[in-house]
GROMACS .gro file of C-alpha atoms in nm:
model
  428
    1MET     CA    1  -0.520  -0.996   7.343
    2ASN     CA    2  -0.149  -1.007   7.504
    3ALA     CA    3   0.105  -0.832   7.447
    4ASP     CA    4   0.441  -0.782   7.628
    5VAL     CA    5   0.366  -0.433   7.526
    6ALA     CA    6   0.047  -0.239   7.490
    7VAL     CA    7   0.069   0.114   7.399
    8VAL     CA    8  -0.211   0.328   7.442
    9GLY     CA    9  -0.270   0.676   7.241
   10ALA     CA   10  -0.123   0.589   6.853
   11GLY     CA   11  -0.041   0.987   6.874
   12GLY     CA   12   0.402   1.095   6.724
   13ALA     CA   13   0.477   0.951   7.139
   14GLY     CA   14   0.322   0.659   7.118
   15LEU     CA   15   0.398   0.515   6.765
   16LEU     CA   16   0.788   0.557   6.828
   17ALA     CA   17   0.736   0.379   7.142
   18GLY     CA   18   0.561   0.135   6.939
   19ILE     CA   19   0.852   0.144   6.667
   20ALA     CA   20   1.121   0.163   6.998
   21ALA     CA   21   1.008  -0.205   7.172
   22ALA     CA   22   0.895  -0.403   6.845
   23ARG     CA   23   1.232  -0.322   6.755
   24ALA     CA   24   1.398  -0.473   7.075
   25GLY     CA   25   1.178  -0.772   7.005
   26ALA     CA   26   0.920  -0.695   7.228
   27ARG     CA   27   0.518  -0.849   7.085
   28ALA     CA   28   0.412  -0.452   7.067
   29VAL     CA   29   0.059  -0.352   6.978
   30LEU     CA   30  -0.072   0.018   6.919
   31LEU     CA   31  -0.373   0.133   7.132
   32GLU     CA   32  -0.545   0.411   6.892
   33ARG     CA   33  -0.925   0.580   7.025
   34MET     CA   34  -0.980   0.824   6.726
   35PRO     CA   35  -1.086   0.653   6.364
   36ARG     CA   36  -0.666   0.648   6.271
   37PRO     CA   37  -0.367   0.754   6.479
   38ALA     CA   38  -0.128   1.006   6.449
   39LYS     CA   39  -0.406   1.328   6.350
   40LYS     CA   40  -0.233   1.619   6.511
   41VAL     CA   41   0.102   1.473   6.400
   42ALA     CA   42  -0.103   1.482   6.085
   43ILE     CA   43  -0.289   1.864   6.149
   44SER     CA   44   0.034   2.051   6.301
   45GLY     CA   45   0.282   2.325   6.054
   46GLY     CA   46  -0.036   2.444   5.913
   47GLY     CA   47  -0.120   2.110   5.771
   48ARG     CA   48   0.223   2.052   5.654
   49CYS     CA   49   0.391   1.921   5.971
   50ASN     CA   50   0.743   2.051   6.110
   51PHE     CA   51   0.815   1.716   6.152
   52SER     CA   52   1.210   1.842   6.292
   53ASN     CA   53   1.474   2.091   6.312
   54THR     CA   54   1.834   2.082   6.196
   55LEU     CA   55   1.966   2.167   6.537
   56PRO     CA   56   2.284   2.090   6.750
   57PRO     CA   57   2.076   1.820   7.075
   58ARG     CA   58   2.281   2.022   7.321
   59GLU     CA   59   2.145   2.393   7.101
   60PHE     CA   60   1.802   2.228   7.079
   61VAL     CA   61   1.775   2.138   7.470
   62ARG     CA   62   1.902   2.480   7.561
   63GLU     CA   63   1.687   2.691   7.356
   64PHE     CA   64   1.371   2.477   7.358
   65GLY     CA   65   1.419   2.212   7.670
   66ASP     CA   66   1.270   2.291   8.033
   67PRO     CA   67   1.569   2.301   8.277
   68ARG     CA   68   1.315   2.141   8.526
   69VAL     CA   69   1.290   1.779   8.307
   70LYS     CA   70   1.636   1.609   8.338
   71LEU     CA   71   1.593   1.353   8.089
   72LEU     CA   72   1.535   1.586   7.798
   73GLY     CA   73   1.872   1.591   7.691
   74HIS     CA   74   1.962   1.243   7.759
   75ALA     CA   75   1.650   1.064   7.585
   76LEU     CA   76   1.768   1.305   7.208
   77LYS     CA   77   2.122   1.105   7.259
   78VAL     CA   78   1.871   0.772   7.225
   79PHE     CA   79   1.691   0.893   6.932
   80ASP     CA   80   1.825   1.334   6.828
   81ASN     CA   81   1.674   1.503   6.560
   82ARG     CA   82   1.909   1.299   6.276
   83ALA     CA   83   1.766   0.966   6.416
   84LEU     CA   84   1.423   1.019   6.320
   85ILE     CA   85   1.482   1.261   5.928
   86GLU     CA   86   1.656   0.874   5.858
   87LEU     CA   87   1.356   0.685   6.018
   88LEU     CA   88   1.132   0.921   5.789
   89ALA     CA   89   1.326   0.914   5.509
   90ARG     CA   90   1.354   0.576   5.501
   91HIS     CA   91   0.991   0.576   5.301
   92GLY     CA   92   1.031   0.880   5.124
   93VAL     CA   93   0.933   1.171   5.278
   94GLU     CA   94   1.196   1.466   5.237
   95GLY     CA   95   1.259   1.814   5.467
   96GLN     CA   96   1.300   2.146   5.345
   97VAL     CA   97   1.441   2.356   5.576
   98GLU     CA   98   1.235   2.678   5.692
   99ARG     CA   99   1.245   3.020   5.857
  100HIS     CA  100   1.622   2.948   5.992
  101TYR     CA  101   1.597   2.577   6.099
  102ARG     CA  102   1.225   2.429   6.082
  103LEU     CA  103   1.199   2.089   5.885
  104TYR     CA  104   0.873   2.060   5.733
  105THR     CA  105   0.754   1.828   5.432
  106LYS     CA  106   0.828   1.867   5.105
  107SER     CA  107   0.608   1.707   4.999
  108GLY     CA  108   0.419   1.954   5.181
  109ARG     CA  109   0.151   1.715   5.349
  110GLY     CA  110   0.230   1.586   5.672
  111GLN     CA  111  -0.020   1.285   5.727
  112ASP     CA  112   0.354   1.170   5.553
  113VAL     CA  113   0.442   1.146   5.787
  114VAL     CA  114   0.241   0.998   5.971
  115ASP     CA  115   0.213   0.748   5.722
  116ALA     CA  116   0.624   0.624   5.717
  117LEU     CA  117   0.580   0.614   6.096
  118VAL     CA  118   0.318   0.330   6.053
  119LYS     CA  119   0.505   0.233   5.837
  120GLU     CA  120   0.759   0.110   6.006
  121PHE     CA  121   0.576  -0.025   6.308
  122LEU     CA  122   0.432  -0.265   6.100
  123ALA     CA  123   0.740  -0.344   5.960
  124LEU     CA  124   0.899  -0.416   6.266
  125GLY     CA  125   0.589  -0.740   6.325
  126GLY     CA  126   0.414  -0.515   6.595
  127GLU     CA  127   0.010  -0.466   6.565
  128LEU     CA  128  -0.175  -0.162   6.508
  129VAL     CA  129  -0.627  -0.148   6.684
  130THR     CA  130  -0.843   0.213   6.620
  131GLY     CA  131  -1.121   0.255   6.747
  132PHE     CA  132  -0.986   0.123   7.084
  133HIS     CA  133  -1.112   0.340   7.365
  134ILE     CA  134  -0.916   0.287   7.774
  135THR     CA  135  -1.146   0.278   8.036
  136GLY     CA  136  -0.903   0.141   8.235
  137LEU     CA  137  -0.624   0.038   8.376
  138ALA     CA  138  -0.520  -0.212   8.679
  139PRO     CA  139  -0.150  -0.344   8.817
  140GLU     CA  140  -0.172  -0.767   8.840
  141ALA     CA  141   0.112  -0.965   8.932
  142GLU     CA  142   0.254  -1.028   8.589
  143GLY     CA  143   0.167  -0.701   8.445
  144PHE     CA  144  -0.142  -0.455   8.351
  145GLU     CA  145  -0.497  -0.582   8.196
  146LEU     CA  146  -0.588  -0.325   7.940
  147ARG     CA  147  -1.039  -0.292   7.965
  148GLY     CA  148  -1.186  -0.082   7.689
  149SER     CA  149  -1.460  -0.095   7.430
  150ARG     CA  150  -1.449  -0.073   7.068
  151ASP     CA  151  -1.722  -0.143   6.852
  152GLY     CA  152  -1.916  -0.122   7.115
  153HIS     CA  153  -1.814  -0.506   7.294
  154GLU     CA  154  -1.584  -0.370   7.634
  155THR     CA  155  -1.291  -0.627   7.550
  156SER     CA  156  -1.016  -0.609   7.769
  157LEU     CA  157  -0.597  -0.725   7.683
  158ARG     CA  158  -0.282  -0.797   7.898
  159ALA     CA  159  -0.001  -0.635   7.846
  160ARG     CA  160   0.313  -0.717   8.091
  161SER     CA  161   0.379  -0.369   8.034
  162VAL     CA  162   0.294  -0.020   7.891
  163VAL     CA  163   0.291   0.297   7.798
  164VAL     CA  164   0.059   0.605   7.806
  165CYS     CA  165   0.132   0.812   7.563
  166THR     CA  166  -0.269   0.952   7.540
  167GLY     CA  167  -0.116   1.267   7.566
  168GLY     CA  168  -0.275   1.704   7.686
  169LEU     CA  169  -0.559   1.820   7.722
  170SER     CA  170  -0.467   2.056   7.450
  171TYR     CA  171  -0.723   1.935   7.175
  172PRO     CA  172  -0.880   1.690   7.236
  173GLN     CA  173  -1.100   1.628   6.908
  174THR     CA  174  -0.748   1.510   6.825
  175GLY     CA  175  -0.861   1.335   7.005
  176SER     CA  176  -0.620   1.382   7.357
  177SER     CA  177  -0.873   1.442   7.645
  178GLY     CA  178  -0.557   1.381   7.903
  179ASP     CA  179  -0.668   0.989   8.015
  180GLY     CA  180  -0.348   0.930   8.153
  181TYR     CA  181  -0.361   1.187   8.349
  182ALA     CA  182  -0.589   1.015   8.608
  183TRP     CA  183  -0.444   0.666   8.541
  184ALA     CA  184  -0.093   0.826   8.678
  185ARG     CA  185  -0.274   0.916   8.953
  186ALA     CA  186  -0.455   0.640   9.076
  187LEU     CA  187  -0.142   0.467   9.003
  188GLY     CA  188   0.047   0.691   9.206
  189HIS     CA  189   0.256   0.888   9.051
  190ALA     CA  190   0.254   1.248   9.096
  191VAL     CA  191   0.119   1.494   8.916
  192THR     CA  192   0.106   1.909   8.910
  193PRO     CA  193  -0.080   2.174   8.863
  194LEU     CA  194  -0.214   2.241   8.440
  195HIS     CA  195  -0.206   2.522   8.254
  196ALA     CA  196  -0.244   2.605   7.907
  197ALA     CA  197   0.108   2.665   7.729
  198LEU     CA  198   0.172   2.687   7.419
  199VAL     CA  199  -0.062   2.867   7.351
  200GLY     CA  200  -0.236   3.228   7.195
  201LEU     CA  201  -0.308   3.557   7.476
  202LYS     CA  202  -0.540   3.782   7.524
  203LEU     CA  203  -0.505   4.060   7.499
  204ALA     CA  204  -0.737   4.459   7.666
  205GLU     CA  205  -0.695   4.626   7.369
  206ASP     CA  206  -1.003   4.570   7.054
  207TRP     CA  207  -0.863   4.717   6.814
  208PRO     CA  208  -0.584   4.372   6.706
  209LYS     CA  209  -0.902   4.186   6.748
  210ARG     CA  210  -1.012   4.404   6.440
  211LEU     CA  211  -0.778   4.319   6.257
  212SER     CA  212  -0.800   3.893   6.284
  213GLY     CA  213  -0.574   3.699   6.043
  214THR     CA  214  -0.302   3.931   5.951
  215SER     CA  215   0.108   3.808   6.047
  216TRP     CA  216   0.377   3.970   6.026
  217PRO     CA  217   0.677   3.759   5.990
  218ASP     CA  218   0.969   3.868   6.194
  219ALA     CA  219   0.892   4.114   6.524
  220GLU     CA  220   1.068   4.056   6.841
  221CYS     CA  221   0.878   4.058   7.178
  222LYS     CA  222   0.952   4.097   7.531
  223LEU     CA  223   0.732   4.018   7.809
  224TRP     CA  224   0.708   4.223   8.109
  225LYS     CA  225   0.589   4.219   8.462
  226LEU     CA  226   0.303   4.428   8.554
  227ASP     CA  227   0.563   4.523   8.870
  228ALA     CA  228   0.889   4.568   8.695
  229PRO     CA  229   0.820   4.795   8.321
  230ARG     CA  230   1.207   4.921   8.366
  231GLY     CA  231   1.330   4.605   8.422
  232LYS     CA  232   1.465   4.248   8.268
  233PRO     CA  233   1.204   4.111   8.048
  234VAL     CA  234   1.062   3.766   8.191
  235VAL     CA  235   1.141   3.672   7.831
  236VAL     CA  236   1.290   3.794   7.479
  237GLU     CA  237   1.090   3.658   7.136
  238ARG     CA  238   1.200   3.707   6.773
  239LYS     CA  239   1.008   3.517   6.486
  240GLU     CA  240   0.627   3.616   6.335
  241ILE     CA  241   0.332   3.669   6.529
  242LEU     CA  242  -0.066   3.658   6.429
  243PHE     CA  243  -0.315   3.929   6.536
  244THR     CA  244  -0.666   3.706   6.577
  245HIS     CA  245  -0.985   3.785   6.715
  246PHE     CA  246  -0.868   3.692   7.074
  247GLY     CA  247  -0.560   3.859   7.066
  248ILE     CA  248  -0.210   3.814   6.929
  249SER     CA  249  -0.051   3.474   6.846
  250GLY     CA  250   0.209   3.300   6.594
  251PRO     CA  251   0.452   3.146   6.644
  252ALA     CA  252   0.643   3.399   6.906
  253ILE     CA  253   0.363   3.432   7.160
  254LEU     CA  254   0.364   3.082   7.173
  255ASP     CA  255   0.702   3.097   7.327
  256VAL     CA  256   0.569   3.416   7.450
  257SER     CA  257   0.275   3.185   7.639
  258ASN     CA  258   0.525   2.925   7.784
  259ALA     CA  259   0.724   3.221   7.989
  260PHE     CA  260   0.401   3.338   8.044
  261VAL     CA  261   0.242   3.046   8.266
  262LEU     CA  262   0.535   2.963   8.449
  263ALA     CA  263   0.622   3.303   8.573
  264GLY     CA  264   0.247   3.217   8.647
  265LEU     CA  265   0.131   3.539   8.602
  266ASN     CA  266  -0.256   3.648   8.536
  267ARG     CA  267  -0.145   3.998   8.382
  268ALA     CA  268   0.128   4.087   8.209
  269ARG     CA  269   0.250   4.406   7.956
  270LEU     CA  270   0.364   4.273   7.591
  271THR     CA  271   0.574   4.522   7.305
  272VAL     CA  272   0.672   4.354   6.988
  273ASP     CA  273   0.882   4.524   6.768
  274PHE     CA  274   0.802   4.548   6.400
  275PHE     CA  275   1.165   4.666   6.165
  276PRO     CA  276   1.428   4.490   6.520
  277GLU     CA  277   1.713   4.576   6.274
  278ARG     CA  278   1.615   4.865   6.229
  279ALA     CA  279   1.710   5.195   6.422
  280ARG     CA  280   1.445   5.472   6.486
  281GLU     CA  281   1.633   5.776   6.291
  282ASN     CA  282   1.626   5.499   6.022
  283LEU     CA  283   1.265   5.413   5.978
  284ASP     CA  284   1.165   5.756   6.072
  285ALA     CA  285   1.349   5.855   5.720
  286GLU     CA  286   1.245   5.648   5.509
  287LEU     CA  287   0.846   5.756   5.654
  288LEU     CA  288   0.920   6.130   5.494
  289ALA     CA  289   1.064   6.014   5.223
  290ARG     CA  290   0.756   5.802   5.100
  291LEU     CA  291   0.546   6.008   5.314
  292ASN     CA  292   0.746   6.350   5.057
  293ALA     CA  293   0.714   6.133   4.787
  294GLN     CA  294   0.304   6.138   4.750
  295PRO     CA  295   0.207   6.458   4.903
  296ASN     CA  296  -0.156   6.385   4.809
  297CYS     CA  297  -0.219   6.032   4.869
  298THR     CA  298  -0.334   5.956   5.142
  299VAL     CA  299  -0.144   5.875   5.454
  300PRO     CA  300  -0.246   5.429   5.365
  301GLN     CA  301  -0.138   5.494   4.999
  302ALA     CA  302   0.202   5.666   5.015
  303LEU     CA  303   0.298   5.360   5.315
  304SER     CA  304   0.165   5.056   5.125
  305GLY     CA  305   0.368   4.782   5.124
  306LEU     CA  306   0.552   4.854   5.462
  307LEU     CA  307   0.383   4.688   5.676
  308PRO     CA  308   0.041   4.498   5.658
  309SER     CA  309  -0.266   4.710   5.503
  310ARG     CA  310  -0.520   4.627   5.714
  311LEU     CA  311  -0.277   4.740   6.016
  312LEU     CA  312  -0.128   5.079   5.850
  313GLU     CA  313  -0.493   5.168   5.846
  314ALA     CA  314  -0.559   5.065   6.214
  315TRP     CA  315  -0.290   5.290   6.348
  316VAL     CA  316  -0.352   5.580   6.097
  317ARG     CA  317  -0.656   5.559   6.225
  318GLN     CA  318  -0.568   5.617   6.589
  319LEU     CA  319  -0.293   5.864   6.517
  320CYS     CA  320  -0.544   6.068   6.332
  321GLY     CA  321  -0.907   6.006   6.444
  322VAL     CA  322  -1.027   5.979   6.049
  323ASP     CA  323  -0.937   5.683   5.808
  324ALA     CA  324  -0.760   5.821   5.567
  325PRO     CA  325  -0.615   6.218   5.565
  326LEU     CA  326  -0.373   6.261   5.278
  327ALA     CA  327   0.016   6.260   5.333
  328ARG     CA  328   0.070   6.607   5.302
  329GLN     CA  329  -0.105   6.663   5.625
  330PHE     CA  330   0.036   6.409   5.870
  331THR     CA  331   0.219   6.602   6.090
  332ARG     CA  332   0.559   6.525   6.234
  333ALA     CA  333   0.447   6.430   6.529
  334GLN     CA  334   0.174   6.275   6.411
  335ARG     CA  335   0.531   6.061   6.212
  336GLN     CA  336   0.723   6.031   6.574
  337GLY     CA  337   0.328   5.824   6.667
  338PHE     CA  338   0.377   5.621   6.454
  339VAL     CA  339   0.787   5.511   6.469
  340GLU     CA  340   0.760   5.419   6.859
  341LEU     CA  341   0.402   5.154   6.760
  342SER     CA  342   0.643   5.002   6.471
  343LYS     CA  343   0.956   5.029   6.727
  344ASN     CA  344   0.735   4.974   7.038
  345LEU     CA  345   0.373   4.861   6.979
  346SER     CA  346   0.307   4.763   7.376
  347LEU     CA  347  -0.008   4.551   7.406
  348ALA     CA  348  -0.180   4.458   7.819
  349VAL     CA  349  -0.191   4.039   7.829
  350THR     CA  350  -0.513   3.946   8.009
  351GLY     CA  351  -0.365   3.629   8.037
  352THR     CA  352  -0.442   3.316   7.764
  353ARG     CA  353  -0.656   3.106   7.607
  354GLY     CA  354  -0.812   2.804   7.684
  355MET     CA  355  -0.651   2.447   7.781
  356GLU     CA  356  -0.754   2.257   7.510
  357TRP     CA  357  -0.534   2.569   7.259
  358GLY     CA  358  -0.209   2.458   7.361
  359LYS     CA  359  -0.023   2.313   7.178
  360LEU     CA  360   0.212   2.078   7.100
  361PRO     CA  361   0.282   1.756   7.370
  362ARG     CA  362   0.422   2.074   7.593
  363ALA     CA  363   0.133   2.248   7.667
  364GLU     CA  364   0.026   2.158   7.952
  365SER     CA  365   0.219   2.346   8.203
  366ARG     CA  366   0.383   2.093   8.385
  367GLY     CA  367   0.190   1.801   8.379
  368MET     CA  368   0.318   1.505   8.517
  369ASN     CA  369   0.631   1.482   8.787
  370SER     CA  370   0.981   1.329   8.668
  371THR     CA  371   1.070   1.334   8.948
  372ARG     CA  372   0.833   1.123   9.194
  373ALA     CA  373   0.755   0.893   8.911
  374ARG     CA  374   0.729   0.547   9.069
  375TRP     CA  375   0.850   0.180   8.972
  376ASN     CA  376   0.726  -0.119   8.880
  377ARG     CA  377   0.986  -0.422   8.948
  378ALA     CA  378   0.765  -0.717   8.958
  379ALA     CA  379   0.964  -0.981   8.748
  380CYS     CA  380   0.745  -1.106   8.395
  381PRO     CA  381   0.896  -1.514   8.308
  382GLY     CA  382   1.102  -1.619   8.154
  383SER     CA  383   1.286  -1.257   8.188
  384SER     CA  384   1.516  -1.070   8.289
  385SER     CA  385   1.393  -0.675   8.269
  386PRO     CA  386   1.089  -0.585   8.510
  387ALA     CA  387   0.736  -0.472   8.413
  388ARG     CA  388   0.593  -0.245   8.412
  389SER     CA  389   0.416   0.021   8.305
  390SER     CA  390   0.535   0.434   8.183
  391ILE     CA  391   0.287   0.672   8.136
  392TRP     CA  392   0.360   1.062   8.023
  393PRO     CA  393   0.070   1.152   7.853
  394GLY     CA  394   0.187   1.335   7.575
  395ALA     CA  395   0.524   1.150   7.539
  396ALA     CA  396   0.640   0.848   7.689
  397ALA     CA  397   0.840   0.758   8.029
  398ALA     CA  398   0.769   0.711   8.439
  399SER     CA  399   0.603   0.404   8.592
  400THR     CA  400   0.347   0.223   8.844
  401SER     CA  401   0.460   0.016   9.134
  402ARG     CA  402   0.390   0.032   9.438
  403ARG     CA  403   0.724   0.112   9.595
  404PRO     CA  404   0.934   0.369   9.439
  405SER     CA  405   1.275   0.200   9.357
  406ALA     CA  406   1.392   0.259   8.962
  407PRO     CA  407   1.441  -0.091   8.762
  408ALA     CA  408   1.801  -0.230   8.754
  409GLY     CA  409   2.088  -0.016   8.561
  410TRP     CA  410   1.867   0.353   8.590
  411ARG     CA  411   2.035   0.515   8.926
  412GLY     CA  412   2.380   0.562   8.658
  413ARG     CA  413   2.409   0.678   8.451
  414LYS     CA  414   2.738   0.490   8.352
  415ARG     CA  415   2.596   0.145   8.412
  416ARG     CA  416   2.432   0.140   8.084
  417SER     CA  417   2.435   0.354   7.748
  418GLY     CA  418   2.122   0.507   7.650
  419ARG     CA  419   2.058   0.235   7.429
  420GLU     CA  420   2.065  -0.040   7.629
  421ALA     CA  421   1.870   0.073   7.971
  422LEU     CA  422   1.562   0.151   7.562
  423SER     CA  423   1.610  -0.196   7.616
  424THR     CA  424   1.486  -0.358   7.912
  425VAL     CA  425   1.113  -0.413   7.744
  426PRO     CA  426   1.063  -0.818   7.718
  427ARG     CA  427   1.160  -1.037   7.479
  428LYS     CA  428   1.012  -1.304   7.294
   0.00000   0.00000   0.00000
């Protein structure tokens, strides 16, 4: 088996890399070690796949981009959210906006996104090979040899260019075992230390763990350094939170965890405001009105609907020392304590969950060092394009070489447009 472009890993990045190569006229083959492609894509968003967003690319980069990855904005100019939405729509996948700007599948089936990308790739003449476990990647004079096994038999193929989209170390049960990092090192790339990010936070307190499964849709979370309790918070995020058996998670906490890792923290303090739009005085007045309206009910009953019942019960137990005091017995000091918990819940962060629980390609903070990528300049027969291998575990991108110079057209952005720069794979 031979190809112009071999893409290793048929996740979201691999499928799109294969589509790009096939569109450019390359003979493309997509190699996946799992029985089915893009398992992580299919299960994302609770199985509904939050596949894109409605933010303009510039705003998206400002909100979520890593400022050290200078190629991110350039990549989004070439293929932005609108391009992805249009691609999926051609195969019948519609999106619906939820939680401000997030696009989920209207059908509620993440597998629909996977099926659409596979159809697009195959329609362009690409070849998808599943159950193919790559064990080695070696440069040759006219490209690369990929060694591996399939169905218990050793096999190999040669390709003029290779794109490695093996995924990071997070969620290995989906097939992303981090093999690409070892290949990157062997081929001369720089790999920075890896840390779990976009992952749940472990807490010192036990009571939140007993609320596992309890969520709140709109909380403002602030992360504080222990040595700067009154300074500026490390990060502020306002989204959904979820109490878990290890501590706390949810969309807001995943973003907070990324800041925790990037700041090099081992421990920190997390504060949570469950009512970011309400003043303390307003919340206290509502508590008093509810308690006075049902003096003979228990406090959790009187405050029912204000917060999740399990959270209400836990806080009342903390404040009163008993499970269910009557509303008329709830003192002014206890009521003010309840307001403090609602507006400024303080939790001790002791670390993050392991690498295997990280989310999305950004889960390994930081991974490949794009500023030290190395390029292969060996000429391909019949083509003016250089043969090269691209390795960004978790996405697509840099390449291997014994020389650090970049291929023609990549040094000065004015020399090529973004679309032209993507079309450097060998054509048929």
